[in-house]
Short mmCIF file of C-alpha atoms (C1' of nucleotides) in Angstrom, two decimals:
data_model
loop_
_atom_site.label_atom_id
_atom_site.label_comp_id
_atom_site.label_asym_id
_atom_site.label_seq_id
_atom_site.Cartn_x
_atom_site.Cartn_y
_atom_site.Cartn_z
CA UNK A 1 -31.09 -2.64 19.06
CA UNK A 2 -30.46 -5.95 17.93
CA UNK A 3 -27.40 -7.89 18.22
CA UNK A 4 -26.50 -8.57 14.79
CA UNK A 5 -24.34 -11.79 16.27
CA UNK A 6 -25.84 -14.40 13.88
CA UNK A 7 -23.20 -16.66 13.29
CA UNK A 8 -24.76 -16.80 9.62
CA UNK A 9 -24.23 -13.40 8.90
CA UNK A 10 -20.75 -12.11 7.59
CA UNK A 11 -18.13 -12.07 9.72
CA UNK A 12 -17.23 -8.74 8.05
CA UNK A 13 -20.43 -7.22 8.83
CA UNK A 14 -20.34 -8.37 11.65
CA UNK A 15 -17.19 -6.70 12.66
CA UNK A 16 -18.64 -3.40 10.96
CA UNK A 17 -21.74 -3.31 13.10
CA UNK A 18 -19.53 -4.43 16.13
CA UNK A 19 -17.19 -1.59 15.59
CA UNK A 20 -19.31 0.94 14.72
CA UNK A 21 -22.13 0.82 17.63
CA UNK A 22 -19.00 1.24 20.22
CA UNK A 23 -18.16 4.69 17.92
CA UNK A 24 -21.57 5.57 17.88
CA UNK A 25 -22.40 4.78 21.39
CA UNK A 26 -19.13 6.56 22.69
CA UNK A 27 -17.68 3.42 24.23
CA UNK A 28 -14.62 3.97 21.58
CA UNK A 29 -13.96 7.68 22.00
CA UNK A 30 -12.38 9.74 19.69
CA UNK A 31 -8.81 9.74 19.27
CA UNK A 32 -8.98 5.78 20.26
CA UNK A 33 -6.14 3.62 17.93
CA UNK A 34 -7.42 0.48 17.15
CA UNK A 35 -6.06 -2.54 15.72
CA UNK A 36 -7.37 -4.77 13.32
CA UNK A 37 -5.03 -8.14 15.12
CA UNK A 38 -6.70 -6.71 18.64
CA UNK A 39 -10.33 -6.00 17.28
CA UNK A 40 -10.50 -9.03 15.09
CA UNK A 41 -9.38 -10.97 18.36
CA UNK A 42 -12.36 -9.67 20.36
CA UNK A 43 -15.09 -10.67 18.15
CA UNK A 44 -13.36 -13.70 17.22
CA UNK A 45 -12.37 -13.11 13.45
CA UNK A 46 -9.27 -12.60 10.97
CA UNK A 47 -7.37 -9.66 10.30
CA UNK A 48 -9.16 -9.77 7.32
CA UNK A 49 -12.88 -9.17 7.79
CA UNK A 50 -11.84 -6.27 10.60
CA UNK A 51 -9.70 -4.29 7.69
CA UNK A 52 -12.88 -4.22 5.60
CA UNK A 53 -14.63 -2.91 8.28
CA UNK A 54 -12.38 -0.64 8.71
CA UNK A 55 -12.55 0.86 5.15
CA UNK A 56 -15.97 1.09 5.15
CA UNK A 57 -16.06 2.81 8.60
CA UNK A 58 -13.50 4.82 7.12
CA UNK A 59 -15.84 6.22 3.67
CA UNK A 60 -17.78 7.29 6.84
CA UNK A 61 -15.13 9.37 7.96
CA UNK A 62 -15.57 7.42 11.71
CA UNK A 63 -12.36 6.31 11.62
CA UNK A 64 -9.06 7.56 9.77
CA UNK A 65 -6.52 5.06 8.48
CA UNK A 66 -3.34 5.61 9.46
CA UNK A 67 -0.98 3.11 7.07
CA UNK A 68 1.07 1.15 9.29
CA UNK A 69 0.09 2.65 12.43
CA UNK A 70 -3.95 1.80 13.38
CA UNK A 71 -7.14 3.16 12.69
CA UNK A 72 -7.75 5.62 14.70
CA UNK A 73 -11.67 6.83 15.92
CA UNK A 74 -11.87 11.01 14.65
CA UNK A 75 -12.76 13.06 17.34
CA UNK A 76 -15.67 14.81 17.93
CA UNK A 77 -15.17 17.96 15.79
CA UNK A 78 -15.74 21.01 17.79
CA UNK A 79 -18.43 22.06 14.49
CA UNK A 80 -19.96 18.99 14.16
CA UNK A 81 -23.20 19.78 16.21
CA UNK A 82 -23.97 22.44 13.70
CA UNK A 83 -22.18 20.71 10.83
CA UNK A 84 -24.46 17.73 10.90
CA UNK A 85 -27.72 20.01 12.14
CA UNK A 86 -27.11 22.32 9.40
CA UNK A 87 -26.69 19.45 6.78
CA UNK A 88 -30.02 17.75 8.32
CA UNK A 89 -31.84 20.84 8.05
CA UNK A 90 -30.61 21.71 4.15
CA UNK A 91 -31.20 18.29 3.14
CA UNK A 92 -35.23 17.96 5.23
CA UNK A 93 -36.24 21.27 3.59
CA UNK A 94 -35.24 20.52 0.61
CA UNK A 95 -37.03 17.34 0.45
CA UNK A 96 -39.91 18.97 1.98
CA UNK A 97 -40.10 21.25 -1.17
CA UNK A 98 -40.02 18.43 -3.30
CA UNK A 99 -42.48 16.38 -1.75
CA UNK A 100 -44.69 19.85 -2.34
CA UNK A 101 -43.88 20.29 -5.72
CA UNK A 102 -45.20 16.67 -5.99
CA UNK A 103 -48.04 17.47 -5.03
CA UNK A 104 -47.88 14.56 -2.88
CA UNK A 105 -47.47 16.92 0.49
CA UNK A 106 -51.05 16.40 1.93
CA UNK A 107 -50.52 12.58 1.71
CA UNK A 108 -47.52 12.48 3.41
CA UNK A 109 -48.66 14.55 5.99
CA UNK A 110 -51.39 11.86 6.60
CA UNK A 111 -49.09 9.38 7.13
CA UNK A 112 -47.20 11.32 9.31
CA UNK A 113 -50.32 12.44 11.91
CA UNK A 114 -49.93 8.86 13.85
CA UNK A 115 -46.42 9.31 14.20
CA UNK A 116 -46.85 12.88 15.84
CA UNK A 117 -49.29 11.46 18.09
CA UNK A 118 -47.31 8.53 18.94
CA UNK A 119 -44.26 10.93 20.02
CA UNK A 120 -47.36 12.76 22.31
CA UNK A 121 -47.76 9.38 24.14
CA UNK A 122 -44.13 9.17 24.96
CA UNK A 123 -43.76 12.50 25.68
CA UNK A 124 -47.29 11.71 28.23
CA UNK A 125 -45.24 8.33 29.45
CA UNK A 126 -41.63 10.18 29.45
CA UNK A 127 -40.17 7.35 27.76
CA UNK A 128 -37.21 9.13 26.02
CA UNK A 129 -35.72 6.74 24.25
CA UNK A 130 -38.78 6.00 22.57
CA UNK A 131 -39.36 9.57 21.55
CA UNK A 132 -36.03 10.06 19.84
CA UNK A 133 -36.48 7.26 17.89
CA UNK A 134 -40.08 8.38 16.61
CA UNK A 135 -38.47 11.77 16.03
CA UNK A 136 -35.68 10.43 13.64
CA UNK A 137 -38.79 8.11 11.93
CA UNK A 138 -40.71 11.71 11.49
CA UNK A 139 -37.64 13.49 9.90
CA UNK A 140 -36.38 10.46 7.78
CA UNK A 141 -39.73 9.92 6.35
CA UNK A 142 -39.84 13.13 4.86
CA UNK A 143 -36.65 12.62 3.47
CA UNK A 144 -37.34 9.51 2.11
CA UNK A 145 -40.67 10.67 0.59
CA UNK A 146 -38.91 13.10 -1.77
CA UNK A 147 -37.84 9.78 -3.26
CA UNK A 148 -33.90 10.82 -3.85
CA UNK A 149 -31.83 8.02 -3.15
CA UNK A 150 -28.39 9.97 -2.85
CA UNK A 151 -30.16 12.59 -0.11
CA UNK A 152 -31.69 9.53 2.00
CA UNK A 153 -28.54 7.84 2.04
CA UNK A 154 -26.36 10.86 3.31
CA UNK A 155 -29.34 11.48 5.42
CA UNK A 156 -29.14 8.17 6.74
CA UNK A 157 -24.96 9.27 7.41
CA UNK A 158 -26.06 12.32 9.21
CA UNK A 159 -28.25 10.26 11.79
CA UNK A 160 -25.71 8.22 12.95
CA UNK A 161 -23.43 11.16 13.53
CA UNK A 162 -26.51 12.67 15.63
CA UNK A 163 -26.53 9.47 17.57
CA UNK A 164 -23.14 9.73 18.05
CA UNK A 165 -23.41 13.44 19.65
CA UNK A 166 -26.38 12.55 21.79
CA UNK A 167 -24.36 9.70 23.37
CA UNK A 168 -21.79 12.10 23.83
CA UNK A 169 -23.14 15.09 24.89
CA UNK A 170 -26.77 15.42 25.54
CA UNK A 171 -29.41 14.19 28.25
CA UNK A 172 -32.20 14.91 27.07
CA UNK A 173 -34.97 16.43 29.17
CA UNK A 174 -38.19 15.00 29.54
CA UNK A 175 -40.07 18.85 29.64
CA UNK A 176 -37.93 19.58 26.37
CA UNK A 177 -40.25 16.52 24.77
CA UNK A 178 -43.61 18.34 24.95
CA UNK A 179 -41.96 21.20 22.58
CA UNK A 180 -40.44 18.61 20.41
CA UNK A 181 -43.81 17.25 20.11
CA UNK A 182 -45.25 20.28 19.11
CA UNK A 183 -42.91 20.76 17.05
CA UNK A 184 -43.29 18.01 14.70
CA UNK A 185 -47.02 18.73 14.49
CA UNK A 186 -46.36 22.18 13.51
CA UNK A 187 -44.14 20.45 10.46
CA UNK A 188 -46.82 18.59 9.29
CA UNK A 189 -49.02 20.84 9.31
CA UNK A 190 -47.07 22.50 6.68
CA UNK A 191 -47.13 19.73 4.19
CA UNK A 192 -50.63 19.05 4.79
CA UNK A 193 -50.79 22.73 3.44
CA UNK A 194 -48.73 22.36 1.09
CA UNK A 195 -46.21 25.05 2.29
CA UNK A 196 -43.01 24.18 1.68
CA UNK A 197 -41.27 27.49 3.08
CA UNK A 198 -43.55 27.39 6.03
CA UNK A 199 -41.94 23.86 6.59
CA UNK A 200 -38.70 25.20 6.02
CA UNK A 201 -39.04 27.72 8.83
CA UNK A 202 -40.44 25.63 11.49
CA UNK A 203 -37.65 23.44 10.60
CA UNK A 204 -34.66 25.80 11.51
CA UNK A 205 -36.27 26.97 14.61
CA UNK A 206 -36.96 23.31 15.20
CA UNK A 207 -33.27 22.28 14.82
CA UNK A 208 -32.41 25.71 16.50
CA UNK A 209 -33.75 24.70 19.49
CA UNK A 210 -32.30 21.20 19.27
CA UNK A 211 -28.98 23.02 19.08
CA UNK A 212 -29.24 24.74 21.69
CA UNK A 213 -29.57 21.54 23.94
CA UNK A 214 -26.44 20.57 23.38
CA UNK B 1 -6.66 14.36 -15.35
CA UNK B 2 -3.15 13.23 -14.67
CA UNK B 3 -2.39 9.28 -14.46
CA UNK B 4 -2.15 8.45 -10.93
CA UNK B 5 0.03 5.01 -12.11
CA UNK B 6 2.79 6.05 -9.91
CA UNK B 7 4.92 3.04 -8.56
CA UNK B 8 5.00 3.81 -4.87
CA UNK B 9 1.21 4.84 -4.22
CA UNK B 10 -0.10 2.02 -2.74
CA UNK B 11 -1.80 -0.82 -4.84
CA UNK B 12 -5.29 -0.62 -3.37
CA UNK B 13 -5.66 3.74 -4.11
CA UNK B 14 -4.29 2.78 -7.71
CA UNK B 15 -7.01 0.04 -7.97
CA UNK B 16 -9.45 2.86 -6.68
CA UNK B 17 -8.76 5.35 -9.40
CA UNK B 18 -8.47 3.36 -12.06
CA UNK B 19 -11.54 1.56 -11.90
CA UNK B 20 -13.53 4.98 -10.89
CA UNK B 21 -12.12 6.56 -13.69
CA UNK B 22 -13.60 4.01 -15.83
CA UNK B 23 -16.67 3.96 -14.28
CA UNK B 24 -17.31 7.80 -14.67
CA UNK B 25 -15.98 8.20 -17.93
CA UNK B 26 -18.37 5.61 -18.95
CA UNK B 27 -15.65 2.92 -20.24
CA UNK B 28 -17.45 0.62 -17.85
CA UNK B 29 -20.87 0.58 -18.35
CA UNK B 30 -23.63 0.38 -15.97
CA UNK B 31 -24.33 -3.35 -14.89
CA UNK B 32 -21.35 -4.24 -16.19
CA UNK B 33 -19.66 -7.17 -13.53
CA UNK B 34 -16.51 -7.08 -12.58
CA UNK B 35 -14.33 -9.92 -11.30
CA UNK B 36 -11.64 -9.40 -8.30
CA UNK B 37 -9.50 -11.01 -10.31
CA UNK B 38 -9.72 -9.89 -13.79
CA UNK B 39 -9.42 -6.47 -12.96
CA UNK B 40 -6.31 -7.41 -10.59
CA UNK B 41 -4.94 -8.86 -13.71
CA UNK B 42 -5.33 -5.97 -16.27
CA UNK B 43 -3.46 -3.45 -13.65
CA UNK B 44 -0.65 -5.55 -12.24
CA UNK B 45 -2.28 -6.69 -8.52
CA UNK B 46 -3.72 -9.42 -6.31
CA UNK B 47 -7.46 -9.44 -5.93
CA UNK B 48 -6.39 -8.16 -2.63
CA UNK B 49 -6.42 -4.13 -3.49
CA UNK B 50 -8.78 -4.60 -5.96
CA UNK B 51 -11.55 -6.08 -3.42
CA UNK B 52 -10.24 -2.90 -1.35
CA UNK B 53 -11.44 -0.41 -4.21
CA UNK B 54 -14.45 -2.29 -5.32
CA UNK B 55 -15.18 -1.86 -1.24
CA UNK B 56 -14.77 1.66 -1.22
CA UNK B 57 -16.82 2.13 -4.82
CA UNK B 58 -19.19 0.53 -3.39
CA UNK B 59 -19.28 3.13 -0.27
CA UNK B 60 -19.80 5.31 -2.93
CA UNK B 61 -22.46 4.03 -4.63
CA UNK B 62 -20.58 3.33 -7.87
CA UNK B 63 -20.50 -0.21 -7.73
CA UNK B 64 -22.93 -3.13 -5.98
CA UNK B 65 -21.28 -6.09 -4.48
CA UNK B 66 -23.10 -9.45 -4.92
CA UNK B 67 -21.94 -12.05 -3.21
CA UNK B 68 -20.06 -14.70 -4.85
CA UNK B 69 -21.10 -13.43 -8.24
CA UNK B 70 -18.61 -10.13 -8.48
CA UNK B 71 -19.37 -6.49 -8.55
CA UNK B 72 -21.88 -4.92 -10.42
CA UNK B 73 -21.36 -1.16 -11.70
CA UNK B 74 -24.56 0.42 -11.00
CA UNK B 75 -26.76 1.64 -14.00
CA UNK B 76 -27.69 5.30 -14.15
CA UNK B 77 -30.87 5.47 -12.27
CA UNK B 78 -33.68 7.00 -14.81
CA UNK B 79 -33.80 10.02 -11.83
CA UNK B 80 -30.33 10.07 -11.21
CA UNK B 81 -29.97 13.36 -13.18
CA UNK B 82 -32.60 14.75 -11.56
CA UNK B 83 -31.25 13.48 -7.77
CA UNK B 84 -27.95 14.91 -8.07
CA UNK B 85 -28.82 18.02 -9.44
CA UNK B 86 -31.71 18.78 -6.80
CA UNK B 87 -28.95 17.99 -4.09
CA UNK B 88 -26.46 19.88 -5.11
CA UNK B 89 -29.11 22.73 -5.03
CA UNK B 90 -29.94 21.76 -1.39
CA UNK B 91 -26.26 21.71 -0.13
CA UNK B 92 -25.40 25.20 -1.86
CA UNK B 93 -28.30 27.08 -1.25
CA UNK B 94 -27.60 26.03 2.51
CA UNK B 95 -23.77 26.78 1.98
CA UNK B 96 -24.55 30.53 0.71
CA UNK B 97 -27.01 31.53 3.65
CA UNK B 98 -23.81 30.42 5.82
CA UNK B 99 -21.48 32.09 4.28
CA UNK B 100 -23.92 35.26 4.28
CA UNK B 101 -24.90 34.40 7.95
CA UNK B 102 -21.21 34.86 8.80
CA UNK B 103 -20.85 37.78 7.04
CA UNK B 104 -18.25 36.50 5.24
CA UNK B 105 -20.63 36.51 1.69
CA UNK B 106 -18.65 39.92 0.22
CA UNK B 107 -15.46 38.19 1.17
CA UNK B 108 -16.57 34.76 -0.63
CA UNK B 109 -17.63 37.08 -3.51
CA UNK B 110 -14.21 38.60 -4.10
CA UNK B 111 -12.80 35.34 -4.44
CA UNK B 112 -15.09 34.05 -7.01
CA UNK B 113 -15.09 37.17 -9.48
CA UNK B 114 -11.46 36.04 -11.06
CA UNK B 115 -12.82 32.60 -11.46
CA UNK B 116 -16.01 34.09 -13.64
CA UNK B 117 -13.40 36.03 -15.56
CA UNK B 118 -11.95 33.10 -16.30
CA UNK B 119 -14.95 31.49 -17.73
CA UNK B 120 -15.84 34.35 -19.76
CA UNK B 121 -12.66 33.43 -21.68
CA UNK B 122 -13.31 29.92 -22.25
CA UNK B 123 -16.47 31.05 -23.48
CA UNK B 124 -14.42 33.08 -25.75
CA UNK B 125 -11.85 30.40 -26.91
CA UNK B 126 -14.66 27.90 -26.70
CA UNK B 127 -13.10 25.37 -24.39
CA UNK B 128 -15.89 23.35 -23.37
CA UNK B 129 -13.68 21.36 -21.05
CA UNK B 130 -11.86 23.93 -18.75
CA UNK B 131 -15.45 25.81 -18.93
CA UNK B 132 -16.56 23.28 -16.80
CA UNK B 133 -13.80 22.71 -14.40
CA UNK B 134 -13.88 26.06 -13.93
CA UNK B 135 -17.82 25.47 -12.88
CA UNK B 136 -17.25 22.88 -10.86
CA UNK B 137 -14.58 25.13 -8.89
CA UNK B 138 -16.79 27.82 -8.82
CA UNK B 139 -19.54 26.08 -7.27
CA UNK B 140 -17.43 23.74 -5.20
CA UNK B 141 -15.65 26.94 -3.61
CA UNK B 142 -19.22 28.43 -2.40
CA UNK B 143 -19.47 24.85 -0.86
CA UNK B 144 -16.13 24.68 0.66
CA UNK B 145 -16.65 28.10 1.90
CA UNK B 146 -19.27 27.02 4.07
CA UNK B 147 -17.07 25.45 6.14
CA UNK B 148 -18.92 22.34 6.41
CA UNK B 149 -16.81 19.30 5.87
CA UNK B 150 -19.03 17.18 5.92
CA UNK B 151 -21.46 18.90 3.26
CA UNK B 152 -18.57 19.55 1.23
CA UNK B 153 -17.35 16.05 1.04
CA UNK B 154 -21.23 15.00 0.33
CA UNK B 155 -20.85 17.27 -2.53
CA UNK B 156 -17.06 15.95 -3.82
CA UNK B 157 -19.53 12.96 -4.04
CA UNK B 158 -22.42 14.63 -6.03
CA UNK B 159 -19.38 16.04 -8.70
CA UNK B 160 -18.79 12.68 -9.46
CA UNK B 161 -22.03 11.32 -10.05
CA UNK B 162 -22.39 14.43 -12.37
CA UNK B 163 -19.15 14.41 -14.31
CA UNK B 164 -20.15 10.39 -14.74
CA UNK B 165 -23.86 12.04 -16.57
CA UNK B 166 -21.81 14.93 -18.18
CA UNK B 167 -19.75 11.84 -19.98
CA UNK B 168 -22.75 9.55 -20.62
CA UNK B 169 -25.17 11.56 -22.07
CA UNK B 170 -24.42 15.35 -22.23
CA UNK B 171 -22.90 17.41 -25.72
CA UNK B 172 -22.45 21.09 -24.42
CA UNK B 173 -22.89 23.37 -26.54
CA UNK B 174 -20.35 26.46 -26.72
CA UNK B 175 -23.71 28.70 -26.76
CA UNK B 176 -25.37 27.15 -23.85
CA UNK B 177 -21.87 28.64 -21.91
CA UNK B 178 -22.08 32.57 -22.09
CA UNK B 179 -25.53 31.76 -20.21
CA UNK B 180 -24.03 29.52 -17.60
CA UNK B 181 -21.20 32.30 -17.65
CA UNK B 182 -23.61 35.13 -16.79
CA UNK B 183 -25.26 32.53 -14.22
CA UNK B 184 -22.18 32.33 -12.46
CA UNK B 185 -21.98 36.14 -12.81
CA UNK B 186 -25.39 36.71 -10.90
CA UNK B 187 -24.64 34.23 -8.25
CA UNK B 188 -21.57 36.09 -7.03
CA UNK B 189 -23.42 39.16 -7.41
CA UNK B 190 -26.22 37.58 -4.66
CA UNK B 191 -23.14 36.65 -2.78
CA UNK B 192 -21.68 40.32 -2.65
CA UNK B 193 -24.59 41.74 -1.50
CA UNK B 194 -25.20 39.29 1.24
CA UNK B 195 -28.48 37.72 -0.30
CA UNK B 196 -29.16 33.86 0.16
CA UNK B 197 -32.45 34.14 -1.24
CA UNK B 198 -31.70 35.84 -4.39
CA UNK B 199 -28.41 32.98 -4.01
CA UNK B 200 -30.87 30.58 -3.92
CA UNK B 201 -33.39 31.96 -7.12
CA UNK B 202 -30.47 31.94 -9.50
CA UNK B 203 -29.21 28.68 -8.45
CA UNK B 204 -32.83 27.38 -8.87
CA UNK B 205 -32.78 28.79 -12.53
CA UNK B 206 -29.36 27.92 -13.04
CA UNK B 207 -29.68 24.16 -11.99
CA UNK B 208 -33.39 24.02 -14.22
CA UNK B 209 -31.41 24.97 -17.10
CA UNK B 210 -28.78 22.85 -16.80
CA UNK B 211 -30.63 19.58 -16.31
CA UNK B 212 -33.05 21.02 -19.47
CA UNK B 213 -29.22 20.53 -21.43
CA UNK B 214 -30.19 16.56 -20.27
"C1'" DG C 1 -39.23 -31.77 -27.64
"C1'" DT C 2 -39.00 -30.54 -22.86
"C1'" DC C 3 -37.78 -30.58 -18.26
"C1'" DC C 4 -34.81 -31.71 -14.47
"C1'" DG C 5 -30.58 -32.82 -12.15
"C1'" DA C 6 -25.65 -33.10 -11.62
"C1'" DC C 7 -21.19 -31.42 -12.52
"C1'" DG C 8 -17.69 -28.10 -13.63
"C1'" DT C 9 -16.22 -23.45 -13.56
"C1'" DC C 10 -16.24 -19.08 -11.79
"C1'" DT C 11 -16.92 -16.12 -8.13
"C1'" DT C 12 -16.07 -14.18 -3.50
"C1'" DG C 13 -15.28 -14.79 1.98
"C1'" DC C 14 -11.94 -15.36 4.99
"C1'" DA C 15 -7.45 -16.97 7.06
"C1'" DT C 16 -2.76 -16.59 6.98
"C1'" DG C 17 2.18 -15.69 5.63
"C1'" DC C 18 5.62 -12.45 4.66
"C1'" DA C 19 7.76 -8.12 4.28
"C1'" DA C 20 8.05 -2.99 4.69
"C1'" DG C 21 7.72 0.59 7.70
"C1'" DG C 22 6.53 3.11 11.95
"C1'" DT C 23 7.05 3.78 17.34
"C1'" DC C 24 8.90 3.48 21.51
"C1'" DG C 25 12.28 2.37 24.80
"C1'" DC C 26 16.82 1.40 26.21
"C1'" DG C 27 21.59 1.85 26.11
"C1'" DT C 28 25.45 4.62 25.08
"C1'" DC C 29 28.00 8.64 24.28
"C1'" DC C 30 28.88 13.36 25.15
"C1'" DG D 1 21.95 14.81 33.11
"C1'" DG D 2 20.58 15.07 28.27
"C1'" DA D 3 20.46 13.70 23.53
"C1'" DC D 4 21.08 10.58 19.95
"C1'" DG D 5 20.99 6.12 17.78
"C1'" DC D 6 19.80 1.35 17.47
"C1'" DG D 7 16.94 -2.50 18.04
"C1'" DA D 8 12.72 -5.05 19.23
"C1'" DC D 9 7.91 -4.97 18.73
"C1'" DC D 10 3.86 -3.78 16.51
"C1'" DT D 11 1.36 -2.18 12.74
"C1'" DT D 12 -0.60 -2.56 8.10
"C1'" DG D 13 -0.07 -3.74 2.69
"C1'" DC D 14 -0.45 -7.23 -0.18
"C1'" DA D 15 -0.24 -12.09 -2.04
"C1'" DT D 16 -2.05 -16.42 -1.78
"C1'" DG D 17 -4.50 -20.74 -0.28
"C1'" DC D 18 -8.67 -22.95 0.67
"C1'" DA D 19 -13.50 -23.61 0.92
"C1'" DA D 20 -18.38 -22.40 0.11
"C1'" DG D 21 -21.70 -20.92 -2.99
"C1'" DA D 22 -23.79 -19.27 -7.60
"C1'" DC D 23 -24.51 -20.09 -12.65
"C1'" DG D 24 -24.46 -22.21 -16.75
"C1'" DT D 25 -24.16 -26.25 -19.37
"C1'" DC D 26 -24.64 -30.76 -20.66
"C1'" DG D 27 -26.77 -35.12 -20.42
"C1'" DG D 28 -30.45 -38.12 -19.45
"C1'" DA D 29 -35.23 -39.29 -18.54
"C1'" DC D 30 -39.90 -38.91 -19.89
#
DNA sequence: GTCCGACGTCTTGCATGCAAGGTCGCGTCC
DNA sequence: GGACGCGACCTTGCATGCAAGACGTCGGAC
C-alpha cells in the first residue's frame, strides 16, 4: 500500500506501521527478537517511539514483550487458520443477522452487487491481488453495516491476522477465484432476501473452502 | 478485587490497573481528560508508565488519546449496551457449536453443573455480587472451552466493557437471579446433549433479558 | 459592547541518561 | 573433557529534559 513515510506523521506511528507490515508480510517471522535500540536505528528514531510501537503491537498479540530481553514476533499458532476463520465467520454471521433484523438487508445487498461484479472482472483478468482485496471490502462491509463498533474493530484485528497467513502460507489459485466469486454472490443474495441463516450457511461453506486452501 | 499496589510489579502494569479500575467502576467518568502527569502524581510515577497505560487503554478502547491535549476516557456509546451484549452472543454461540463439534459438549457440561449449583446458592443468600462472578465464569468457561484464544481474549475484552455498564447504570435485582440461574441451568443442559442450536436459543433469550435489566 | 490577537500555561512527542537484570561466553577448577 | 562461576555486553524500565503545539485568558482596538 502506501508508504506511510511522511516525515509529518508520528515518528511512533511510523515505527508501528513500519514494524507491523514486516509481521504481516512475513519478512519478520515468528519467533524473531527484536530490539527497540536496533529497530529504532533502522527507521531512524529513539528508543522511545519504537517501545510504543511495541506495546501497541503487543495489545495485538503480534509481538510478546519479554522485560529485559526483546520483543519477540509470536509464531504462527498451529490453530490460527481456523482460530481466526472461525472468529471471522461468528462475527460476519452475526452481523449478517443484524443487518436483517434491521431490516436494512436488501439495501446492503445493493450496495454490495458492484462489488461482486467487480471481483468477476478480476477473477476474468486473474489479477489476484486485486480480488483479495475486493473480497475483504465484501466481508468487512457487512460487518461494518451491522453498525457495532467493538465487532468491526476486532474484525478489523482478524484481517490482518488473515493477511498475515496468506503471506505465509497460501498462493492463491487463479481457478479457485471463479468459486470465490460465486461465492460472494450467493451471500448477497441472502441479504437481498433477507435470510439471515441462509447467509450464515453459505458463509461456513464459504470459509470452509477457504480453509481448505491453506 | 484485590489491590494490585504491590512494590515490585512494575510501574507501568500498576499505572494500567489503577486507572482501568477507575474507569470501569465509573470513578472516572466518560470524557473525563486525563493528564500524564497528574495521574503520575496521584500514584507515585513519572509520566513515563502512565503514558504506557493510557497507551494500552487506549488499545482497548477505554481511553482516546488527543494529541497534546491529554487522554480522554471514552463516554458510553448510547449502543454500547446493545454492542457488547450482541457480541458476546456471537462469540459464544460460535464457542458452543465448537465445543459440540468436538464432541467435547457433555464433557464441557460436567464442568459447568457445580458452577450453576453455586449460583443457585447465591440466589439463596442473595449475593448479588458473587452471583455475577459466578456468571461471568460460567459464560467465560464455555468461551475458553472453545479453545480459541483469540475469541476468548476478544471476550476478556467484552467482560470489561460490561462490568464498566453493570457499574454505571445497572441495580440487579435478587429476583431477576433465580431466572438468570435457571438460564444458566438450560444452557448446560443444550451443552450436555450436544445442541448448539438450542445453545444458541437460550443464549438469545438469556442475553434479551438481560439487556431488558438496562 | 464586541471582536481579534498575543501571551502564558498546560499538554504531549520524543530523545536521552541511568540503573537493574538477563544472556552468553570464557576461563578455571575438578 | 566437562561443569560451574564470573564478567562483559545487551536488553528494557523508568525518570527527566526540551521543544512544539493547543487552549484559554486578558488586553486592546474599533
Amino acid at each position: 500500500m502506501s508508504t506511510p513515510a511522511d516525515d509529518r506523521t508520528p515518528a511512533a506511528e511510523r515505527a508501528y506501521a513500519i514494524v507491523k507490515q514486516q509481521i504481516l508480510t512475513g519478512r519478520l517471522p515468528g519467533g524473531a527478537l527484536l530490539s527497540e535500540a536496533q529497530v529504532g536505528a533502522e527507521i531512524g528514531v529513539s528508543r522511545t517511539p519504537v517501545h510504543e510501537a511495541f506495546l501497541r503491537l503487543a495489545a495485538e498479540r503480534l509481538l510478546t514483550l519479554e522485560t529485559r530481553r526483546g520483543a519477540v514476533v509470536v509464531p504462527l499458532a498451529a490453530d490460527e487458520t481456523r482460530d481466526v476463520l472461525e472468529a471471522r465467520e461468528a462475527i460476519e454471521a452475526s452481523a449478517a443477522r443484524r443487518v436483517c433484523d434491521d431490516a436494512r438487508a436488501a439495501q446492503v445487498a445493493a450496495t454490495l452487487a458492484p462489488s461482486v461484479a467487480t471481483m468477476r472482472e478480476h477473477v476474468a483478468t486473474g489479477d489476484v491481488e486485486a480480488f483479495v482485496a475486493a473480497d475483504d471490502a465484501f466481508h468487512a462491509a457487512v460487518v461494518h453495516a451491522a453498525g457495532n463498533a467493538l465487532l468491526s474493530s476486532f474484525y478489523a484485528l482478524l484481517g490482518d491476522r488473515q493477511s498475515r497467513l496468506r503471506h505465509q502460507l497460501l498462493r492463491v489459485r487463479a481457478y479457485q477465484l471463479a468459486g470465490a466469486a460465486d461465492d460472494h454472490a450467493a451471500l448477497a443474495d441472502a441479504l437481498a432476501h433477507g435470510d439471515p441463516e441462509r447467509y450464515a450457511r453459505v458463509l461456513h461453506e464459504h470459509v470452509a473452502r477457504y480453509r481448505g486452501a491453506l
